[in-house]
Amino acid sequence: MSVHLHWFLPTGGDGRTLVDRHAYTDGGVKRSRIAPVSGVRAPDIDYLTQIAKAAEQLGFEAVLTPTGTWCEDAWLTTVALAQHTERLKFLVAFRPGVISPVLAAQMAATYQRITRGRLLLNVVTGGDSTEQRRFGDHLDHDRRYARTDEFLSVVRGVWSGQPFDFDGEHYQVEGGLTALPPDPLPEIFFGGSSAAAGPVAARHTDVYLTWGEPPEQVKQKIDWIRGLAEKEGRTVRFGIRLHTISRDSSAEAWATANRLLDDLSPETVAAAQEALGRSESVGQQRMLALHGGSRDDLEISPNLWAGVGLVRGGAGTALVGSHSDVADRIEEYHALGVEHFVLSGYPHLEEAYWFGEGVIPDLAARGLLPRIPASPLIRPAVGGAPLLVAGGR
């Protein structure tokens, strides 16, 4: 079982700190237009293209795009980026509650033809009712997962290429059809830590995603979902969502992590923790429990740092250390059954290179990757020996 490495596209903006990173100032609530913010890189197509091309060159298989109020639309952004890349796949996040399942199935089929099979789907049920209501969705937490269950039943049904009927609580479809089904069928990624989420993952998911909890907690999740899937007669693969701070030495990496902390005032942390504490997401509450809002003891497991979660929702932990340290931790998660690693870092362009040039060759040397990506700095020379072109960081 090889490791599959994926990077992240910051379609809400990027920057060198954990705060004031979004291009939409004040979260987009108090302003009617996009305003410039010092140190923030807007998510324009030129910058996102740089990240996508870097990810492809460095050997990442795909890039994840988020979904929500503060992000550019994932479908439109990534199909544009597909025109600037050749092999890179796009893990497109979307919310089932705001789109018809038959239309989503048709969009996926079109996307596969446009990109020649480079679509992966990340189904985001949603753990924040305030965010959901912005899109006209007024279901509560558990009913949203029940709707996702029906949604994915319809999507897979209409991908059969034959008329498909469905009569559920949330969807009624008569003769649903994708005239030209996607080829190949996009793999479906899905995450959720609640009791309502588990059965949905077991019935429909190709890859179950968890946020970066300590290995023992991740193992418990894997055992839980694997057991539910076995009852459904299915096999589910597993992935993890993490940030990374990888450097040539452990000291350099931890210095970078500490610098990110230095940018956070107590008031900023307290305000973020109060807002995140209102989330209905069980996964979010598990992230908050890792640090309890305190800056003390943020290394919650060897090389696993919970500092990001002090002010950021969603994935709140980072692998921090030397390239070898980070590779050790990836190998540890892989031994538990984790196959897909969806990674990110601030800023995303620079951190992609730190990880790609430092950790990926280490993983390949351990036999966890099928090959080391070819470097554009290496050219064949007379006699077959490589000629290294001078360059530096």
mmCIF file of C-alpha atoms in Angstrom, residues 20-388:
data_model
loop_
_atom_site.group_PDB
_atom_site.id
_atom_site.type_symbol
_atom_site.label_atom_id
_atom_site.label_comp_id
_atom_site.label_asym_id
_atom_site.label_seq_id
_atom_site.Cartn_x
_atom_site.Cartn_y
_atom_site.Cartn_z
ATOM 1 C CA ASP A 20 -5.519 37.771 8.780
ATOM 2 C CA ARG A 21 -4.868 35.300 6.006
ATOM 3 C CA HIS A 22 -8.134 35.601 4.111
ATOM 4 C CA ALA A 23 -8.477 38.015 1.229
ATOM 5 C CA TYR A 24 -12.005 38.766 2.417
ATOM 6 C CA THR A 25 -11.376 41.303 5.176
ATOM 7 C CA ASP A 26 -13.413 40.873 8.380
ATOM 8 C CA GLY A 27 -14.495 37.493 7.114
ATOM 9 C CA GLY A 28 -16.462 39.276 4.412
ATOM 10 C CA VAL A 29 -19.227 40.189 6.886
ATOM 11 C CA LYS A 30 -18.723 43.932 7.376
ATOM 12 C CA ARG A 31 -17.378 44.862 3.949
ATOM 13 C CA SER A 32 -19.121 44.783 0.618
ATOM 14 C CA ARG A 33 -15.979 44.386 -1.466
ATOM 15 C CA ILE A 34 -12.599 42.680 -1.414
ATOM 16 C CA ALA A 35 -10.078 44.951 0.294
ATOM 17 C CA PRO A 36 -6.289 44.599 0.344
ATOM 18 C CA VAL A 37 -4.803 43.265 3.569
ATOM 19 C CA SER A 38 -1.113 43.571 4.373
ATOM 20 C CA GLY A 39 0.731 40.287 3.992
ATOM 21 C CA VAL A 40 -2.199 38.445 2.443
ATOM 22 C CA ARG A 41 -1.960 36.820 -0.970
ATOM 23 C CA ALA A 42 -5.257 37.000 -2.797
ATOM 24 C CA PRO A 43 -6.508 33.714 -4.292
ATOM 25 C CA ASP A 44 -6.238 34.917 -7.862
ATOM 26 C CA ILE A 45 -5.738 32.415 -10.643
ATOM 27 C CA ASP A 46 -2.085 33.365 -11.153
ATOM 28 C CA TYR A 47 -1.089 32.591 -7.562
ATOM 29 C CA LEU A 48 -3.172 29.419 -7.377
ATOM 30 C CA THR A 49 -1.591 28.302 -10.636
ATOM 31 C CA GLN A 50 1.848 28.673 -9.049
ATOM 32 C CA ILE A 51 0.803 26.378 -6.208
ATOM 33 C CA ALA A 52 -0.844 23.850 -8.512
ATOM 34 C CA LYS A 53 2.183 23.691 -10.811
ATOM 35 C CA ALA A 54 4.530 23.366 -7.846
ATOM 36 C CA ALA A 55 2.441 20.533 -6.414
ATOM 37 C CA GLU A 56 2.452 18.711 -9.737
ATOM 38 C CA GLN A 57 6.197 19.170 -10.234
ATOM 39 C CA LEU A 58 7.037 18.058 -6.697
ATOM 40 C CA GLY A 59 5.061 14.825 -7.000
ATOM 41 C CA PHE A 60 1.786 15.468 -5.186
ATOM 42 C CA GLU A 61 -1.058 13.466 -6.669
ATOM 43 C CA ALA A 62 -3.870 15.968 -6.071
ATOM 44 C CA VAL A 63 -4.801 19.242 -4.406
ATOM 45 C CA LEU A 64 -7.762 19.784 -2.085
ATOM 46 C CA THR A 65 -9.941 22.843 -2.539
ATOM 47 C CA PRO A 66 -12.166 23.967 0.354
ATOM 48 C CA THR A 67 -15.800 25.008 0.171
ATOM 49 C CA GLY A 68 -17.700 27.742 1.974
ATOM 50 C CA THR A 69 -18.508 31.420 2.180
ATOM 51 C CA TRP A 70 -14.903 32.616 2.344
ATOM 52 C CA CYS A 71 -13.575 30.584 -0.587
ATOM 53 C CA GLU A 72 -13.733 30.863 -4.325
ATOM 54 C CA ASP A 73 -15.993 28.218 -5.862
ATOM 55 C CA ALA A 74 -14.078 24.941 -5.985
ATOM 56 C CA TRP A 75 -15.585 23.583 -9.223
ATOM 57 C CA LEU A 76 -14.918 26.695 -11.293
ATOM 58 C CA THR A 77 -11.482 27.397 -9.832
ATOM 59 C CA THR A 78 -10.105 23.911 -10.311
ATOM 60 C CA VAL A 79 -11.419 23.368 -13.816
ATOM 61 C CA ALA A 80 -9.573 26.565 -14.733
ATOM 62 C CA LEU A 81 -6.396 25.295 -13.047
ATOM 63 C CA ALA A 82 -6.718 22.023 -14.925
ATOM 64 C CA GLN A 83 -5.882 23.959 -18.077
ATOM 65 C CA HIS A 84 -2.525 24.945 -16.542
ATOM 66 C CA THR A 85 -1.534 21.462 -15.340
ATOM 67 C CA GLU A 86 -1.182 18.053 -16.957
ATOM 68 C CA ARG A 87 -1.416 15.270 -14.360
ATOM 69 C CA LEU A 88 -2.514 16.909 -11.123
ATOM 70 C CA LYS A 89 -5.874 15.753 -9.776
ATOM 71 C CA PHE A 90 -8.327 18.027 -7.971
ATOM 72 C CA LEU A 91 -10.074 16.998 -4.760
ATOM 73 C CA VAL A 92 -13.130 19.236 -5.106
ATOM 74 C CA ALA A 93 -15.030 19.930 -1.889
ATOM 75 C CA PHE A 94 -18.747 20.558 -2.117
ATOM 76 C CA ARG A 95 -21.858 20.553 0.096
ATOM 77 C CA PRO A 96 -24.637 18.109 -0.778
ATOM 78 C CA GLY A 97 -27.345 20.344 0.677
ATOM 79 C CA VAL A 98 -26.931 23.142 -1.858
ATOM 80 C CA ILE A 99 -26.935 21.218 -5.127
ATOM 81 C CA SER A 100 -29.094 18.570 -6.778
ATOM 82 C CA PRO A 101 -27.500 15.093 -6.631
ATOM 83 C CA VAL A 102 -28.342 14.434 -10.283
ATOM 84 C CA LEU A 103 -26.793 17.762 -11.307
ATOM 85 C CA ALA A 104 -23.708 16.982 -9.190
ATOM 86 C CA ALA A 105 -23.380 13.612 -10.920
ATOM 87 C CA GLN A 106 -23.639 15.330 -14.310
ATOM 88 C CA MET A 107 -21.094 17.997 -13.330
ATOM 89 C CA ALA A 108 -18.664 15.284 -12.226
ATOM 90 C CA ALA A 109 -19.072 13.488 -15.548
ATOM 91 C CA THR A 110 -18.426 16.686 -17.505
ATOM 92 C CA TYR A 111 -15.444 17.501 -15.306
ATOM 93 C CA GLN A 112 -13.903 14.089 -15.944
ATOM 94 C CA ARG A 113 -14.152 14.566 -19.700
ATOM 95 C CA ILE A 114 -12.745 18.112 -19.599
ATOM 96 C CA THR A 115 -9.798 17.120 -17.397
ATOM 97 C CA ARG A 116 -9.332 13.581 -18.753
ATOM 98 C CA GLY A 117 -10.145 11.903 -15.462
ATOM 99 C CA ARG A 118 -8.573 14.198 -12.870
ATOM 100 C CA LEU A 119 -11.535 14.686 -10.470
ATOM 101 C CA LEU A 120 -11.800 13.477 -6.877
ATOM 102 C CA LEU A 121 -14.826 14.440 -4.753
ATOM 103 C CA ASN A 122 -14.711 15.630 -1.136
ATOM 104 C CA VAL A 123 -18.218 15.545 0.349
ATOM 105 C CA VAL A 124 -18.631 18.145 3.122
ATOM 106 C CA THR A 125 -21.883 17.651 5.030
ATOM 107 C CA GLY A 126 -21.293 20.769 7.160
ATOM 108 C CA GLY A 127 -20.920 21.226 10.918
ATOM 109 C CA ASP A 128 -21.904 24.889 11.263
ATOM 110 C CA SER A 129 -25.604 25.754 11.054
ATOM 111 C CA THR A 130 -24.868 29.467 10.593
ATOM 112 C CA GLU A 131 -22.755 28.684 7.537
ATOM 113 C CA GLN A 132 -25.380 26.277 6.201
ATOM 114 C CA ARG A 133 -28.163 28.838 6.536
ATOM 115 C CA ARG A 134 -26.195 31.263 4.359
ATOM 116 C CA PHE A 135 -26.775 28.763 1.557
ATOM 117 C CA GLY A 136 -30.441 28.248 2.405
ATOM 118 C CA ASP A 137 -29.973 25.005 4.331
ATOM 119 C CA HIS A 138 -31.928 24.817 7.593
ATOM 120 C CA LEU A 139 -31.561 21.152 8.552
ATOM 121 C CA ASP A 140 -29.999 20.224 11.873
ATOM 122 C CA HIS A 141 -26.726 18.305 12.222
ATOM 123 C CA ASP A 142 -28.012 14.723 12.132
ATOM 124 C CA ARG A 143 -30.558 15.364 9.382
ATOM 125 C CA ARG A 144 -27.800 16.834 7.219
ATOM 126 C CA TYR A 145 -25.983 13.500 7.417
ATOM 127 C CA ALA A 146 -29.196 11.638 6.623
ATOM 128 C CA ARG A 147 -29.566 13.826 3.541
ATOM 129 C CA THR A 148 -25.938 13.166 2.547
ATOM 130 C CA ASP A 149 -26.703 9.436 2.740
ATOM 131 C CA GLU A 150 -29.549 9.878 0.253
ATOM 132 C CA PHE A 151 -27.529 12.280 -1.892
ATOM 133 C CA LEU A 152 -24.711 9.788 -2.401
ATOM 134 C CA SER A 153 -27.196 6.980 -3.079
ATOM 135 C CA VAL A 154 -28.638 9.051 -5.914
ATOM 136 C CA VAL A 155 -25.227 10.074 -7.293
ATOM 137 C CA ARG A 156 -24.020 6.488 -7.476
ATOM 138 C CA GLY A 157 -27.370 5.394 -8.871
ATOM 139 C CA VAL A 158 -27.404 7.821 -11.786
ATOM 140 C CA TRP A 159 -23.762 7.054 -12.566
ATOM 141 C CA SER A 160 -24.915 3.592 -13.637
ATOM 142 C CA GLY A 161 -25.932 4.991 -17.019
ATOM 143 C CA GLN A 162 -29.465 3.626 -16.627
ATOM 144 C CA PRO A 163 -32.592 5.536 -15.497
ATOM 145 C CA PHE A 164 -32.650 5.578 -11.704
ATOM 146 C CA ASP A 165 -35.602 6.135 -9.365
ATOM 147 C CA PHE A 166 -35.266 7.170 -5.749
ATOM 148 C CA ASP A 167 -37.926 7.992 -3.174
ATOM 149 C CA GLY A 168 -36.455 9.284 0.074
ATOM 150 C CA GLU A 169 -37.195 11.854 2.735
ATOM 151 C CA HIS A 170 -34.963 14.495 1.143
ATOM 152 C CA TYR A 171 -34.838 13.511 -2.540
ATOM 153 C CA GLN A 172 -37.374 12.121 -4.962
ATOM 154 C CA VAL A 173 -35.933 11.299 -8.370
ATOM 155 C CA GLU A 174 -37.738 9.765 -11.334
ATOM 156 C CA GLY A 175 -35.601 8.393 -14.131
ATOM 157 C CA GLY A 176 -32.458 10.143 -12.938
ATOM 158 C CA LEU A 177 -29.743 9.673 -15.525
ATOM 159 C CA THR A 178 -26.204 10.665 -16.390
ATOM 160 C CA ALA A 179 -26.279 10.011 -20.113
ATOM 161 C CA LEU A 180 -22.482 9.745 -20.286
ATOM 162 C CA PRO A 181 -21.267 8.528 -16.877
ATOM 163 C CA PRO A 182 -17.848 9.706 -15.719
ATOM 164 C CA ASP A 183 -14.943 7.495 -16.677
ATOM 165 C CA PRO A 184 -13.322 6.735 -14.367
ATOM 166 C CA LEU A 185 -15.825 7.226 -11.567
ATOM 167 C CA PRO A 186 -14.416 9.857 -9.184
ATOM 168 C CA GLU A 187 -13.337 8.528 -5.815
ATOM 169 C CA ILE A 188 -15.464 9.917 -2.981
ATOM 170 C CA PHE A 189 -13.694 11.322 0.086
ATOM 171 C CA PHE A 190 -15.762 11.974 3.194
ATOM 172 C CA GLY A 191 -15.162 12.908 6.839
ATOM 173 C CA GLY A 192 -17.214 13.013 9.990
ATOM 174 C CA SER A 193 -16.650 12.011 13.601
ATOM 175 C CA SER A 194 -20.232 11.877 14.871
ATOM 176 C CA ALA A 195 -22.444 8.839 15.293
ATOM 177 C CA ALA A 196 -24.552 10.156 12.414
ATOM 178 C CA ALA A 197 -21.536 10.313 10.090
ATOM 179 C CA GLY A 198 -20.151 6.824 10.579
ATOM 180 C CA PRO A 199 -22.852 4.825 8.752
ATOM 181 C CA VAL A 200 -22.760 7.253 5.805
ATOM 182 C CA ALA A 201 -19.025 6.711 5.456
ATOM 183 C CA ALA A 202 -19.470 2.947 5.679
ATOM 184 C CA ARG A 203 -22.088 2.852 2.913
ATOM 185 C CA HIS A 204 -20.673 5.316 0.404
ATOM 186 C CA THR A 205 -17.097 6.435 1.017
ATOM 187 C CA ASP A 206 -14.048 5.335 -0.946
ATOM 188 C CA VAL A 207 -11.690 7.240 1.389
ATOM 189 C CA TYR A 208 -12.648 8.234 4.932
ATOM 190 C CA LEU A 209 -10.812 11.398 6.028
ATOM 191 C CA THR A 210 -9.966 12.317 9.599
ATOM 192 C CA TRP A 211 -8.285 15.411 10.923
ATOM 193 C CA GLY A 212 -4.821 14.973 12.417
ATOM 194 C CA GLU A 213 -5.411 13.499 15.831
ATOM 195 C CA PRO A 214 -2.725 11.512 17.735
ATOM 196 C CA PRO A 215 -2.100 8.032 16.315
ATOM 197 C CA GLU A 216 -4.051 6.160 19.003
ATOM 198 C CA GLN A 217 -7.166 8.278 18.385
ATOM 199 C CA VAL A 218 -6.787 7.854 14.624
ATOM 200 C CA LYS A 219 -6.558 4.086 15.113
ATOM 201 C CA GLN A 220 -9.813 4.125 17.068
ATOM 202 C CA LYS A 221 -11.527 5.962 14.203
ATOM 203 C CA ILE A 222 -10.145 3.553 11.632
ATOM 204 C CA ASP A 223 -11.346 0.560 13.644
ATOM 205 C CA TRP A 224 -14.781 2.180 14.026
ATOM 206 C CA ILE A 225 -15.306 2.933 10.335
ATOM 207 C CA ARG A 226 -13.731 -0.343 9.196
ATOM 208 C CA GLY A 227 -16.132 -2.271 11.419
ATOM 209 C CA LEU A 228 -19.166 -0.383 10.096
ATOM 210 C CA ALA A 229 -18.018 -0.897 6.500
ATOM 211 C CA GLU A 230 -17.577 -4.644 7.023
ATOM 212 C CA LYS A 231 -21.220 -4.854 8.121
ATOM 213 C CA GLU A 232 -22.145 -3.196 4.811
ATOM 214 C CA GLY A 233 -19.968 -5.640 2.875
ATOM 215 C CA ARG A 234 -17.612 -2.844 1.827
ATOM 216 C CA THR A 235 -13.960 -1.898 2.191
ATOM 217 C CA VAL A 236 -13.044 1.704 2.992
ATOM 218 C CA ARG A 237 -9.597 3.274 2.659
ATOM 219 C CA PHE A 238 -8.376 5.993 4.996
ATOM 220 C CA GLY A 239 -6.830 9.443 4.795
ATOM 221 C CA ILE A 240 -5.700 12.185 7.172
ATOM 222 C CA ARG A 241 -5.700 15.982 6.919
ATOM 223 C CA LEU A 242 -2.645 17.715 8.398
ATOM 224 C CA HIS A 243 -0.515 20.839 8.134
ATOM 225 C CA THR A 244 3.260 20.479 7.879
ATOM 226 C CA ILE A 245 6.293 22.470 8.998
ATOM 227 C CA SER A 246 9.270 20.536 7.670
ATOM 228 C CA ARG A 247 12.813 21.890 7.695
ATOM 229 C CA ASP A 248 16.398 20.730 7.283
ATOM 230 C CA SER A 249 16.657 20.453 11.069
ATOM 231 C CA SER A 250 14.183 19.943 13.883
ATOM 232 C CA ALA A 251 15.299 23.190 15.520
ATOM 233 C CA GLU A 252 14.468 25.180 12.387
ATOM 234 C CA ALA A 253 11.026 23.624 12.156
ATOM 235 C CA TRP A 254 10.108 24.310 15.780
ATOM 236 C CA ALA A 255 11.426 27.859 15.483
ATOM 237 C CA THR A 256 9.015 28.383 12.590
ATOM 238 C CA ALA A 257 6.130 26.964 14.635
ATOM 239 C CA ASN A 258 6.999 29.247 17.546
ATOM 240 C CA ARG A 259 7.123 32.247 15.227
ATOM 241 C CA LEU A 260 3.572 31.481 14.122
ATOM 242 C CA LEU A 261 2.558 31.454 17.792
ATOM 243 C CA ASP A 262 4.270 34.791 18.415
ATOM 244 C CA ASP A 263 1.821 36.418 16.001
ATOM 245 C CA LEU A 264 -1.156 35.375 18.137
ATOM 246 C CA SER A 265 -2.314 37.711 20.899
ATOM 247 C CA PRO A 266 -4.270 36.271 23.865
ATOM 248 C CA GLU A 267 -7.316 38.215 22.671
ATOM 249 C CA THR A 268 -7.083 36.690 19.196
ATOM 250 C CA VAL A 269 -6.874 33.167 20.601
ATOM 251 C CA ALA A 270 -9.743 33.735 23.036
ATOM 252 C CA ALA A 271 -12.020 35.136 20.329
ATOM 253 C CA ALA A 272 -11.236 32.249 17.979
ATOM 254 C CA GLN A 273 -11.795 29.650 20.683
ATOM 255 C CA GLU A 274 -15.146 31.163 21.591
ATOM 256 C CA ALA A 275 -16.289 31.066 17.967
ATOM 257 C CA LEU A 276 -14.989 27.540 17.336
ATOM 258 C CA GLY A 277 -16.582 26.320 20.547
ATOM 259 C CA ARG A 278 -20.018 26.999 19.071
ATOM 260 C CA SER A 279 -19.446 24.529 16.233
ATOM 261 C CA GLU A 280 -21.789 21.545 16.007
ATOM 262 C CA SER A 281 -19.024 19.497 14.406
ATOM 263 C CA VAL A 282 -17.893 16.611 16.609
ATOM 264 C CA GLY A 283 -14.594 16.596 14.733
ATOM 265 C CA GLN A 284 -14.115 20.291 15.551
ATOM 266 C CA GLN A 285 -14.773 19.659 19.221
ATOM 267 C CA ARG A 286 -12.188 16.860 19.154
ATOM 268 C CA MET A 287 -9.689 19.304 17.657
ATOM 269 C CA LEU A 288 -10.379 21.830 20.419
ATOM 270 C CA ALA A 289 -9.964 19.188 23.110
ATOM 271 C CA LEU A 290 -6.393 18.536 21.949
ATOM 272 C CA HIS A 291 -5.165 21.863 23.354
ATOM 273 C CA GLY A 292 -8.026 23.244 25.469
ATOM 274 C CA GLY A 293 -7.292 26.758 24.253
ATOM 275 C CA SER A 294 -3.915 26.809 26.016
ATOM 276 C CA ARG A 295 -0.502 27.487 24.491
ATOM 277 C CA ASP A 296 1.071 25.042 26.947
ATOM 278 C CA ASP A 297 1.976 21.514 25.849
ATOM 279 C CA LEU A 298 0.986 21.978 22.221
ATOM 280 C CA GLU A 299 3.125 19.030 21.127
ATOM 281 C CA ILE A 300 0.329 16.558 21.836
ATOM 282 C CA SER A 301 2.193 13.592 20.349
ATOM 283 C CA PRO A 302 5.751 13.325 18.986
ATOM 284 C CA ASN A 303 6.087 15.957 16.215
ATOM 285 C CA LEU A 304 2.305 16.605 16.258
ATOM 286 C CA TRP A 305 1.630 20.261 17.086
ATOM 287 C CA ALA A 306 -1.843 21.628 17.908
ATOM 288 C CA GLY A 307 -0.958 25.303 17.550
ATOM 289 C CA VAL A 308 -2.863 25.857 14.313
ATOM 290 C CA GLY A 309 -6.112 24.923 16.045
ATOM 291 C CA LEU A 310 -5.787 27.804 18.495
ATOM 292 C CA VAL A 311 -7.178 30.144 15.836
ATOM 293 C CA ARG A 312 -8.143 27.994 12.851
ATOM 294 C CA GLY A 313 -11.165 25.796 12.376
ATOM 295 C CA GLY A 314 -10.975 22.419 10.689
ATOM 296 C CA ALA A 315 -7.590 20.765 10.539
ATOM 297 C CA GLY A 316 -5.819 22.127 13.607
ATOM 298 C CA THR A 317 -2.615 20.117 13.861
ATOM 299 C CA ALA A 318 0.719 20.128 12.048
ATOM 300 C CA LEU A 319 3.578 17.699 11.669
ATOM 301 C CA VAL A 320 6.624 19.653 12.848
ATOM 302 C CA GLY A 321 10.246 18.553 12.649
ATOM 303 C CA SER A 322 13.101 17.669 10.380
ATOM 304 C CA HIS A 323 12.265 16.047 7.076
ATOM 305 C CA SER A 324 13.126 12.687 8.611
ATOM 306 C CA ASP A 325 10.948 13.397 11.675
ATOM 307 C CA VAL A 326 7.959 14.187 9.476
ATOM 308 C CA ALA A 327 8.574 11.102 7.344
ATOM 309 C CA ASP A 328 8.666 9.030 10.565
ATOM 310 C CA ARG A 329 5.246 10.289 11.583
ATOM 311 C CA ILE A 330 3.783 9.665 8.121
ATOM 312 C CA GLU A 331 5.179 6.158 8.251
ATOM 313 C CA GLU A 332 3.594 5.711 11.696
ATOM 314 C CA TYR A 333 0.145 6.758 10.465
ATOM 315 C CA HIS A 334 0.604 4.643 7.357
ATOM 316 C CA ALA A 335 1.241 1.576 9.529
ATOM 317 C CA LEU A 336 -2.182 2.159 11.111
ATOM 318 C CA GLY A 337 -3.839 1.998 7.688
ATOM 319 C CA VAL A 338 -3.730 5.639 6.545
ATOM 320 C CA GLU A 339 -3.125 5.761 2.805
ATOM 321 C CA HIS A 340 -3.970 9.347 1.797
ATOM 322 C CA PHE A 341 -2.237 12.367 3.342
ATOM 323 C CA VAL A 342 -3.848 15.741 2.560
ATOM 324 C CA LEU A 343 -1.295 18.354 3.606
ATOM 325 C CA SER A 344 -0.898 22.130 3.759
ATOM 326 C CA GLY A 345 1.224 24.882 5.297
ATOM 327 C CA TYR A 346 1.615 28.654 5.559
ATOM 328 C CA PRO A 347 2.352 29.951 3.002
ATOM 329 C CA HIS A 348 1.272 27.100 0.764
ATOM 330 C CA LEU A 349 3.707 27.778 -2.066
ATOM 331 C CA GLU A 350 6.840 27.781 0.083
ATOM 332 C CA GLU A 351 5.742 24.925 2.336
ATOM 333 C CA ALA A 352 4.988 22.755 -0.695
ATOM 334 C CA TYR A 353 8.649 23.070 -1.660
ATOM 335 C CA TRP A 354 9.938 22.411 1.863
ATOM 336 C CA PHE A 355 7.917 19.199 2.029
ATOM 337 C CA GLY A 356 8.381 18.197 -1.598
ATOM 338 C CA GLU A 357 12.140 18.633 -1.642
ATOM 339 C CA GLY A 358 12.718 17.331 1.876
ATOM 340 C CA VAL A 359 10.160 14.718 2.877
ATOM 341 C CA ILE A 360 9.070 13.191 -0.432
ATOM 342 C CA PRO A 361 12.542 11.827 -1.317
ATOM 343 C CA ASP A 362 12.771 10.347 2.197
ATOM 344 C CA LEU A 363 9.404 8.624 1.811
ATOM 345 C CA ALA A 364 10.449 7.283 -1.580
ATOM 346 C CA ALA A 365 13.680 5.919 -0.113
ATOM 347 C CA ARG A 366 11.601 4.063 2.493
ATOM 348 C CA GLY A 367 9.544 2.420 -0.242
ATOM 349 C CA LEU A 368 6.361 4.322 0.636
ATOM 350 C CA LEU A 369 6.153 6.087 -2.727
ATOM 351 C CA PRO A 370 6.372 4.447 -6.136
ATOM 352 C CA ARG A 371 9.070 6.830 -7.384
ATOM 353 C CA ILE A 372 10.919 10.049 -6.678
ATOM 354 C CA PRO A 373 9.587 12.820 -8.958
ATOM 355 C CA ALA A 374 12.079 13.939 -11.598
ATOM 356 C CA SER A 375 13.681 17.252 -10.728
ATOM 357 C CA PRO A 376 13.901 19.940 -13.417
ATOM 358 C CA LEU A 377 17.369 20.736 -12.041
ATOM 359 C CA ILE A 378 18.724 17.354 -13.143
ATOM 360 C CA ARG A 379 19.573 16.868 -16.790
ATOM 361 C CA PRO A 380 21.230 13.838 -18.409
ATOM 362 C CA ALA A 381 24.879 14.324 -19.290
ATOM 363 C CA VAL A 382 27.296 12.517 -21.555
ATOM 364 C CA GLY A 383 27.757 8.963 -20.373
ATOM 365 C CA GLY A 384 24.487 8.949 -18.472
ATOM 366 C CA ALA A 385 25.765 10.721 -15.381
ATOM 367 C CA PRO A 386 23.460 13.495 -14.103
ATOM 368 C CA LEU A 387 24.539 17.084 -14.479
ATOM 369 C CA LEU A 388 23.420 19.201 -11.526
#
